[in-house]
């Protein structure tokens, strides 16, 4: 990344955007050379769609030319001989050219509001079709086959081996937010294709967010900036804190969590508790650590990404937890699902329905699996109960008691999230019935305490800022000491690196 950063600040503004597009597509294509074709498809469809929603007419020749870019990329990949690309992929790319050209030739004759809705539906349809096929096709096909089997109907279809592109959920939601904001007239359509391509493909955030919003990010891409030492300082401290949370906290907690949840039999009550605590801090350190590193990497280019976590385990209610956890996703579902469903502006029963549907979709967004749906339903139920029961509603006034109750409920939610299936969840639960542990638990408990305590201390030092990387309010000797300790903890950790959990989403 260092050569890209140096070249970025040496180039003029236009050259910087082109460099970042090339670097981002190279980075994304390094996972699989076919993935950029999908990213290009979303970029082109929504760039042209937003223009049309805004009433701008691009010549059909240009529409056809731009829509051929994904096909050209696939032909290039096939021509190198390194990848086998099935014929139906080429047919889909060719179909996109026809579909885009037809839409822009036909929809432009509609009346204004009809045209705007048509292009909105077209963009949403294309993106959700891509997302649904790669992420959910096999899940729903398997579920249908299982249902038919229980009804006595045998089916012999063979499901294709579909490789899910990394980060597809994140960049799909980011581009959908842009198109919807343009339709709502909350955002002007971008007039420059490279700027929009950079906005959607920016490599620090494409794999696991934060999910950016055009009103916050687009002006940053359009602004001409000069290098400032603050970019280097802020970027390195964010990356340092992110590495600490990922390597020292998350990867170390993963050892205990995996030992508990992946055991062939229940290990005992103490292990069930330790496993829940371990995964609770593993997923926080893992995902918030990635977010800090993404923010830090972006800052080195002078780009500010939104804060995605604000001490979520200090929340007093489940609703507050979601205002603090994965903020870019929770606000996305609030703005584009919950509020359009009616939000709080309807009857109490309808509000309960809106909450449950929103959380079920949020659970399904995390993955094509039954336990993610159960996890979403669990949070939907919690939000409803906290709203419907006065005792729970008033519990938020109890200070630390409310925090502890919410933390325990959150921890059980993470148990559902971590469980591979219902049997795995039941196995974890039955562990509480074993008073005699199968394996000693005291050592793992001490291990967890050693690797969680520094995170607690860091949060105590930054509690007023609600951002573990924000230490500028401390005197420079104290700040320097904290950075030194964090660095030493990182380099002293010998745990094998674990893949980022949210890469699978």
Coordinates of C-alpha atoms in Angstrom, one line a residue:
X1 CA 0.0 0.0 0.0
X2 CA 2.9 2.4 0.7
X3 CA 3.8 2.9 -3.0
X4 CA 0.2 3.7 -3.8
X5 CA 0.1 6.3 -1.0
X6 CA 3.3 7.9 -2.2
X7 CA 2.2 8.0 -5.8
X8 CA -1.2 9.3 -4.8
X9 CA 0.1 12.4 -3.2
X10 CA 2.5 13.1 -6.0
X11 CA -0.2 12.9 -8.7
X12 CA -2.6 15.7 -9.6
X13 CA -6.2 15.3 -8.5
X14 CA -7.4 13.5 -11.6
X15 CA -4.5 11.1 -11.6
X16 CA -5.2 10.3 -7.9
X17 CA -8.7 9.1 -8.7
X18 CA -7.5 6.9 -11.6
X19 CA -4.7 5.5 -9.4
X20 CA -7.1 4.5 -6.6
X21 CA -9.5 2.9 -9.1
X22 CA -6.7 0.8 -10.5
X23 CA -5.3 -0.1 -7.0
X24 CA -8.8 -0.9 -5.7
X25 CA -9.7 -3.2 -8.7
X26 CA -6.3 -4.9 -8.5
X27 CA -6.9 -5.5 -4.8
X28 CA -10.4 -6.8 -5.3
X29 CA -9.4 -8.9 -8.3
X30 CA -6.6 -10.5 -6.3
X31 CA -9.3 -12.5 -4.5
X32 CA -10.7 -13.7 -7.8
X33 CA -10.1 -12.1 -11.2
X34 CA -13.8 -12.5 -12.0
X35 CA -15.0 -10.4 -9.1
X36 CA -14.3 -7.0 -10.7
X37 CA -16.9 -7.8 -13.4
X38 CA -19.6 -7.8 -10.7
X39 CA -18.3 -4.6 -9.2
X40 CA -18.2 -3.0 -12.6
X41 CA -21.8 -4.1 -13.3
X42 CA -23.1 -2.5 -10.1
X43 CA -21.1 0.6 -10.8
X44 CA -22.3 1.1 -14.3
X45 CA -25.9 0.2 -13.7
X46 CA -26.2 2.6 -10.8
X47 CA -24.2 5.4 -12.3
X48 CA -26.3 5.5 -15.4
X49 CA -29.5 4.8 -13.4
X50 CA -28.9 7.7 -11.1
X51 CA -28.2 10.0 -14.0
X52 CA -31.5 9.0 -15.6
X53 CA -33.4 9.5 -12.3
X54 CA -32.0 13.0 -12.2
X55 CA -33.3 13.6 -15.7
X56 CA -29.9 13.5 -17.5
X57 CA -29.9 11.8 -20.9
X58 CA -26.8 10.0 -22.0
X59 CA -26.5 9.0 -25.7
X60 CA -27.4 5.3 -26.2
X61 CA -24.0 4.7 -27.8
X62 CA -22.3 5.7 -24.6
X63 CA -24.7 3.5 -22.6
X64 CA -23.8 0.5 -24.8
X65 CA -20.1 1.2 -24.7
X66 CA -20.1 1.5 -20.8
X67 CA -22.2 -1.7 -20.5
X68 CA -19.7 -3.7 -22.4
X69 CA -16.9 -3.1 -19.9
X70 CA -17.8 -6.1 -17.7
X71 CA -17.9 -8.3 -20.8
X72 CA -14.5 -7.0 -22.0
X73 CA -13.1 -7.8 -18.5
X74 CA -14.4 -11.4 -18.6
X75 CA -13.0 -11.9 -22.1
X76 CA -9.7 -10.6 -20.9
X77 CA -9.7 -13.0 -18.0
X78 CA -10.6 -15.9 -20.3
X79 CA -8.0 -14.9 -22.8
X80 CA -5.2 -15.2 -20.2
X81 CA -6.0 -18.9 -19.8
X82 CA -5.9 -18.7 -16.0
X83 CA -9.6 -18.9 -15.4
X84 CA -12.4 -21.1 -16.7
X85 CA -15.4 -18.9 -17.2
X86 CA -18.6 -20.8 -18.1
X87 CA -20.6 -19.8 -21.2
X88 CA -23.6 -18.7 -19.2
X89 CA -21.5 -16.0 -17.5
X90 CA -20.7 -14.5 -20.9
X91 CA -24.4 -14.8 -21.8
X92 CA -25.3 -12.9 -18.6
X93 CA -22.8 -10.1 -19.5
X94 CA -24.2 -9.9 -23.0
X95 CA -27.7 -9.8 -21.6
X96 CA -26.7 -6.9 -19.4
X97 CA -25.7 -4.9 -22.5
X98 CA -29.1 -5.6 -24.1
X99 CA -31.0 -4.9 -20.9
X100 CA -29.3 -1.6 -20.1
X101 CA -29.6 -0.4 -23.6
X102 CA -33.3 -1.3 -23.8
X103 CA -34.0 0.3 -20.4
X104 CA -32.3 3.6 -21.4
X105 CA -34.0 3.6 -24.8
X106 CA -37.4 2.8 -23.5
X107 CA -37.7 4.4 -20.1
X108 CA -36.8 7.8 -21.3
X109 CA -40.2 8.2 -23.0
X110 CA -42.1 7.8 -19.8
X111 CA -43.4 10.8 -17.8
X112 CA -41.0 12.2 -15.3
X113 CA -42.1 10.4 -12.1
X114 CA -42.8 7.1 -13.9
X115 CA -39.3 7.3 -15.5
X116 CA -37.7 8.0 -12.1
X117 CA -39.5 5.1 -10.5
X118 CA -38.7 2.8 -13.4
X119 CA -34.9 3.5 -13.2
X120 CA -35.0 3.1 -9.4
X121 CA -36.7 -0.3 -9.6
X122 CA -34.3 -1.3 -12.4
X123 CA -31.2 -0.4 -10.4
X124 CA -32.5 -2.1 -7.2
X125 CA -33.6 -5.1 -9.2
X126 CA -30.3 -5.7 -10.9
X127 CA -28.3 -5.3 -7.7
X128 CA -30.6 -7.5 -5.5
X129 CA -30.6 -10.1 -8.3
X130 CA -26.8 -10.2 -8.3
X131 CA -26.7 -10.3 -4.5
X132 CA -29.5 -12.9 -4.2
X133 CA -27.9 -15.2 -6.7
X134 CA -24.4 -15.3 -5.3
X135 CA -25.3 -15.2 -1.7
X136 CA -28.7 -16.9 -1.3
X137 CA -29.4 -19.1 -4.3
X138 CA -28.0 -22.3 -2.9
X139 CA -29.5 -21.6 0.5
X140 CA -33.1 -21.2 -0.8
X141 CA -32.6 -24.1 -3.3
X142 CA -31.5 -26.4 -0.5
X143 CA -34.4 -25.2 1.7
X144 CA -36.8 -25.9 -1.1
X145 CA -35.4 -29.3 -1.7
X146 CA -35.6 -30.2 2.0
X147 CA -39.2 -29.0 2.1
X148 CA -40.2 -31.0 -1.0
X149 CA -38.4 -34.1 0.5
X150 CA -40.5 -33.8 3.6
X151 CA -43.6 -33.7 1.4
X152 CA -42.6 -36.9 -0.3
X153 CA -41.4 -35.3 -3.5
X154 CA -37.9 -36.3 -4.5
X155 CA -35.9 -33.8 -6.7
X156 CA -32.7 -34.6 -8.4
X157 CA -31.4 -31.2 -9.3
X158 CA -27.7 -30.5 -9.0
X159 CA -26.8 -27.1 -7.5
X160 CA -24.0 -25.1 -9.1
X161 CA -20.9 -24.4 -7.1
X162 CA -21.3 -20.7 -6.6
X163 CA -18.4 -18.7 -5.2
X164 CA -19.6 -15.7 -3.2
X165 CA -17.7 -12.5 -4.0
X166 CA -16.2 -11.0 -0.9
X167 CA -17.7 -7.8 0.2
X168 CA -20.7 -8.1 -2.1
X169 CA -23.2 -7.2 0.7
X170 CA -21.3 -4.1 1.6
X171 CA -20.8 -2.5 -1.9
X172 CA -24.3 -3.5 -2.9
X173 CA -25.8 -1.7 0.0
X174 CA -23.5 1.3 -0.6
X175 CA -24.6 1.7 -4.2
X176 CA -28.3 1.1 -3.4
X177 CA -28.1 3.9 -0.8
X178 CA -26.7 6.2 -3.5
X179 CA -29.5 5.5 -6.0
X180 CA -32.2 5.8 -3.4
X181 CA -30.8 9.1 -2.2
X182 CA -30.8 10.4 -5.7
X183 CA -34.4 9.3 -6.2
X184 CA -35.4 11.0 -2.9
X185 CA -33.6 14.1 -4.1
X186 CA -31.3 14.0 -1.1
X187 CA -28.3 13.7 -3.4
X188 CA -27.4 14.9 -6.8
X189 CA -26.3 12.2 -9.3
X190 CA -22.5 12.1 -9.8
X191 CA -21.5 13.5 -13.2
X192 CA -18.1 11.9 -13.3
X193 CA -17.8 8.2 -13.8
X194 CA -14.3 7.8 -12.4
X195 CA -15.4 9.6 -9.2
X196 CA -18.3 7.3 -8.7
X197 CA -16.2 4.2 -9.5
X198 CA -13.6 5.3 -6.9
X199 CA -16.4 5.9 -4.4
X200 CA -17.8 2.4 -4.8
X201 CA -14.5 0.4 -5.1
X202 CA -12.3 2.2 -2.5
X203 CA -10.2 -0.7 -1.3
X204 CA -10.0 0.0 2.4
X205 CA -13.7 -0.4 2.8
X206 CA -14.9 -2.6 0.0
X207 CA -14.4 -5.9 1.9
X208 CA -16.2 -5.2 5.1
X209 CA -17.3 -1.6 5.2
X210 CA -18.1 0.8 6.8
X211 CA -21.0 1.2 4.3
X212 CA -20.4 4.7 3.0
X213 CA -23.1 7.3 2.1
X214 CA -22.7 9.5 -0.9
X215 CA -23.4 12.8 0.9
X216 CA -20.5 12.1 3.2
X217 CA -18.0 10.5 0.9
X218 CA -18.7 12.0 -2.6
X219 CA -17.6 15.6 -1.7
X220 CA -14.3 14.2 -0.4
X221 CA -13.6 12.5 -3.7
X222 CA -14.4 15.7 -5.6
X223 CA -12.3 18.0 -3.3
X224 CA -8.7 18.8 -4.3
X225 CA -6.4 18.2 -1.2
X226 CA -2.8 18.6 -0.3
X227 CA -1.0 16.3 2.0
X228 CA -1.1 17.2 5.7
X229 CA 0.9 15.6 8.5
X230 CA -2.4 15.0 10.3
X231 CA -3.4 12.4 7.7
X232 CA -0.3 10.4 8.5
X233 CA -0.7 10.7 12.3
X234 CA -4.4 9.9 12.4
X235 CA -4.0 7.1 9.9
X236 CA -1.2 5.3 11.7
X237 CA -2.9 5.6 15.2
X238 CA -6.1 4.1 13.8
X239 CA -4.3 1.3 12.1
X240 CA -2.3 0.6 15.3
X241 CA -5.4 0.4 17.5
X242 CA -7.1 -1.7 14.8
X243 CA -4.2 -4.2 14.8
X244 CA -4.3 -4.3 18.6
X245 CA -8.0 -5.2 18.7
X246 CA -7.7 -7.7 15.9
X247 CA -4.4 -9.5 16.8
X248 CA -4.2 -9.2 20.6
X249 CA -7.9 -9.2 21.5
X250 CA -9.9 -11.0 18.8
X251 CA -7.5 -13.7 17.6
X252 CA -6.6 -14.5 21.3
X253 CA -10.3 -14.7 22.3
X254 CA -10.9 -16.9 19.2
X255 CA -8.9 -19.7 20.8
X256 CA -11.3 -20.0 23.7
X257 CA -14.4 -19.5 21.6
X258 CA -13.4 -22.2 19.1
X259 CA -12.5 -24.6 21.8
X260 CA -16.0 -24.2 23.3
X261 CA -18.2 -24.0 20.2
X262 CA -16.3 -26.5 18.1
X263 CA -16.0 -29.2 20.8
X264 CA -17.6 -32.5 19.9
X265 CA -19.5 -32.5 23.2
X266 CA -20.5 -30.0 25.9
X267 CA -17.5 -29.0 28.0
X268 CA -19.4 -27.8 31.1
X269 CA -21.1 -24.7 32.5
X270 CA -17.9 -22.8 33.0
X271 CA -16.9 -23.4 29.4
X272 CA -20.3 -22.4 28.1
X273 CA -19.9 -19.0 29.9
X274 CA -16.3 -18.6 28.8
X275 CA -17.2 -19.4 25.2
X276 CA -19.9 -16.8 25.2
X277 CA -17.6 -14.2 26.7
X278 CA -14.8 -15.1 24.3
X279 CA -16.9 -14.8 21.2
X280 CA -18.5 -11.6 22.4
X281 CA -15.1 -9.9 22.5
X282 CA -13.7 -11.8 19.6
X283 CA -16.3 -10.4 17.2
X284 CA -16.0 -6.9 18.6
X285 CA -12.3 -6.9 18.4
X286 CA -12.3 -8.5 15.0
X287 CA -14.9 -6.2 13.3
X288 CA -14.2 -2.9 15.1
X289 CA -10.5 -3.6 14.6
X290 CA -11.0 -4.0 10.8
X291 CA -13.1 -0.8 10.8
X292 CA -10.3 1.1 12.5
X293 CA -7.8 -0.2 10.0
X294 CA -10.1 0.7 7.2
X295 CA -10.5 4.2 8.6
X296 CA -6.8 4.5 9.1
X297 CA -5.9 3.4 5.6
X298 CA -8.5 5.8 4.1
X299 CA -7.1 8.6 6.3
X300 CA -3.7 8.2 4.7
X301 CA -5.4 9.2 1.4
X302 CA -7.1 12.1 3.1
X303 CA -10.5 10.4 3.2
X304 CA -12.7 10.2 6.3
X305 CA -14.8 7.1 6.8
X306 CA -17.6 7.1 9.3
X307 CA -17.2 5.7 12.8
X308 CA -18.8 2.3 12.9
X309 CA -18.7 1.5 16.6
X310 CA -19.3 3.6 19.7
X311 CA -18.7 1.4 22.8
X312 CA -21.7 -1.0 22.0
X313 CA -21.3 -3.1 25.1
X314 CA -22.1 0.0 27.3
X315 CA -25.6 0.2 25.8
X316 CA -28.5 0.2 28.2
X317 CA -31.1 -1.2 25.8
X318 CA -31.0 -3.5 22.7
X319 CA -32.1 -0.4 20.6
X320 CA -29.2 1.6 21.9
X321 CA -26.9 -1.4 21.2
X322 CA -27.8 -1.1 17.5
X323 CA -27.2 2.6 17.6
X324 CA -23.7 1.8 18.7
X325 CA -22.9 -1.4 16.8
X326 CA -22.1 -1.6 13.1
X327 CA -23.6 1.9 12.8
X328 CA -23.3 2.1 9.0
X329 CA -25.5 -1.1 8.7
X330 CA -28.0 -0.3 11.4
X331 CA -28.6 3.2 10.0
X332 CA -28.9 1.8 6.5
X333 CA -31.7 -0.5 7.7
X334 CA -33.3 2.3 9.6
X335 CA -33.3 4.7 6.6
X336 CA -34.1 2.3 3.8
X337 CA -36.2 -0.4 5.4
X338 CA -37.6 0.5 8.8
X339 CA -38.7 4.1 8.0
X340 CA -40.2 3.2 4.5
X341 CA -42.2 0.5 6.3
X342 CA -43.7 3.1 8.4
X343 CA -41.2 3.3 11.3
X344 CA -42.8 4.7 14.4
X345 CA -45.5 6.6 12.6
X346 CA -48.2 4.0 12.7
X347 CA -50.1 1.8 15.1
X348 CA -48.2 -0.1 17.9
X349 CA -48.9 -3.5 16.3
X350 CA -47.5 -2.2 13.0
X351 CA -44.4 -0.9 14.7
X352 CA -43.8 -4.4 16.1
X353 CA -44.2 -5.8 12.6
X354 CA -41.8 -3.2 11.2
X355 CA -39.2 -4.0 13.9
X356 CA -39.4 -7.7 13.3
X357 CA -39.2 -7.5 9.5
X358 CA -36.2 -5.1 9.8
X359 CA -34.3 -7.4 12.1
X360 CA -35.1 -10.5 10.1
X361 CA -33.7 -8.8 7.0
X362 CA -30.7 -7.7 9.0
X363 CA -30.1 -11.2 10.1
X364 CA -30.5 -12.6 6.6
X365 CA -28.1 -9.9 5.3
X366 CA -25.4 -11.5 7.5
X367 CA -25.6 -14.8 5.7
X368 CA -27.6 -17.5 4.0
X369 CA -28.2 -19.6 7.1
X370 CA -31.0 -20.5 9.5
X371 CA -29.1 -19.3 12.6
X372 CA -28.7 -15.8 11.1
X373 CA -32.5 -15.7 10.7
X374 CA -33.0 -16.9 14.2
X375 CA -30.5 -14.3 15.4
X376 CA -32.4 -11.5 13.6
X377 CA -35.7 -12.8 15.0
X378 CA -34.1 -12.8 18.5
X379 CA -33.2 -9.1 18.2
X380 CA -36.6 -8.3 16.7
X381 CA -38.3 -9.9 19.7
X382 CA -36.0 -8.0 22.1
X383 CA -36.8 -4.7 20.5
X384 CA -40.5 -5.5 20.7
X385 CA -40.4 -6.6 24.3
X386 CA -38.4 -3.5 25.4
X387 CA -41.0 -1.4 23.7
X388 CA -44.1 -3.3 24.9
X389 CA -43.2 -4.1 28.6
X390 CA -43.0 -1.0 30.8
X391 CA -40.5 -2.7 33.2
X392 CA -38.0 -3.3 30.5
X393 CA -38.7 0.1 28.9
X394 CA -37.9 1.8 32.3
X395 CA -34.8 -0.4 32.9
X396 CA -32.6 2.0 31.0
X397 CA -32.9 4.4 33.9
X398 CA -31.1 1.9 36.2
X399 CA -27.6 2.8 35.0
X400 CA -25.1 0.0 35.4
X401 CA -27.9 -2.6 36.0
X402 CA -29.4 -1.8 32.5
X403 CA -25.9 -2.1 31.0
X404 CA -25.3 -5.5 32.5
X405 CA -28.7 -6.8 31.5
X406 CA -28.2 -5.6 27.9
X407 CA -24.7 -7.1 27.9
X408 CA -26.0 -10.5 28.9
X409 CA -28.8 -10.4 26.3
X410 CA -26.2 -9.3 23.7
X411 CA -23.9 -12.1 24.7
X412 CA -26.6 -14.7 24.2
X413 CA -27.3 -13.2 20.8
X414 CA -23.7 -13.7 19.9
X415 CA -24.1 -17.4 21.0
X416 CA -26.9 -17.8 18.4
X417 CA -24.8 -16.0 15.8
X418 CA -21.7 -18.2 16.5
X419 CA -23.7 -21.5 16.5
X420 CA -23.4 -23.4 13.3
X421 CA -26.9 -24.8 13.6
X422 CA -29.6 -25.6 16.1
X423 CA -27.8 -28.7 17.4
X424 CA -24.7 -26.6 18.1
X425 CA -26.7 -24.1 20.0
X426 CA -28.4 -26.8 22.0
X427 CA -25.0 -28.3 22.8
X428 CA -23.8 -25.0 24.1
X429 CA -27.0 -24.7 26.2
X430 CA -26.7 -28.2 27.7
X431 CA -23.2 -27.4 28.8
X432 CA -24.8 -25.5 31.7
X433 CA -26.2 -28.9 33.0
X434 CA -22.6 -30.2 33.5
X435 CA -21.3 -29.0 36.8
X436 CA -18.1 -30.9 36.3
X437 CA -16.1 -29.5 33.4
X438 CA -14.7 -31.9 30.8
X439 CA -11.5 -29.8 30.6
X440 CA -9.9 -27.4 33.1
X441 CA -11.4 -23.9 32.6
X442 CA -9.2 -21.8 35.0
X443 CA -6.3 -21.3 32.5
X444 CA -8.6 -20.2 29.7
X445 CA -10.4 -17.8 32.1
X446 CA -7.1 -16.2 33.0
X447 CA -6.1 -16.1 29.3
X448 CA -9.3 -14.2 28.5
X449 CA -8.9 -11.8 31.3
X450 CA -5.3 -11.0 30.2
X451 CA -6.5 -10.2 26.6
X452 CA -9.7 -8.4 27.4
X453 CA -8.4 -6.2 30.3
X454 CA -6.2 -3.9 28.1
X455 CA -9.2 -3.3 25.8
X456 CA -11.3 -2.2 28.9
X457 CA -8.4 0.1 30.0
X458 CA -8.3 1.6 26.5
X459 CA -12.0 2.2 26.6
X460 CA -11.8 3.8 30.0
X461 CA -9.2 6.2 28.7
X462 CA -11.3 7.1 25.6
X463 CA -14.8 6.8 27.1
X464 CA -15.6 10.5 26.7
X465 CA -14.8 10.3 23.0
X466 CA -16.5 6.9 22.5
X467 CA -13.7 6.0 20.1
X468 CA -10.8 3.8 21.2
X469 CA -8.4 5.4 18.7
X470 CA -9.1 9.0 19.9
X471 CA -6.3 9.7 22.5
X472 CA -5.5 13.3 21.6
X473 CA -7.1 14.6 24.8
X474 CA -4.4 12.9 26.8
X475 CA -1.1 14.5 27.6
X476 CA 1.5 13.5 25.1
X477 CA 3.7 11.4 27.5
X478 CA 0.6 9.4 28.5
X479 CA -0.5 9.1 24.9
X480 CA 3.0 7.9 23.9
X481 CA 3.0 5.3 26.6
X482 CA -0.3 4.0 25.5
X483 CA 0.9 3.7 21.9
X484 CA 4.1 1.9 23.1
X485 CA 2.1 -0.6 25.2
X486 CA -0.3 -1.3 22.3
X487 CA 2.6 -1.9 20.0
X488 CA 4.4 -4.2 22.4
X489 CA 1.2 -6.2 23.0
X490 CA 0.8 -6.6 19.2
X491 CA 4.3 -7.8 18.5
X492 CA 4.3 -10.1 21.6
X493 CA 1.2 -12.0 20.4
X494 CA 2.1 -15.3 18.9
X495 CA -1.5 -16.5 18.1
X496 CA -2.0 -17.7 14.5
X497 CA -3.9 -15.1 12.5
X498 CA -7.6 -15.6 12.0
X499 CA -9.5 -14.5 9.0
X500 CA -11.8 -11.5 9.6
X501 CA -15.2 -12.7 10.5
X502 CA -17.1 -10.2 8.4
X503 CA -15.3 -11.1 5.2
X504 CA -17.8 -13.9 4.8
X505 CA -20.7 -11.4 4.6

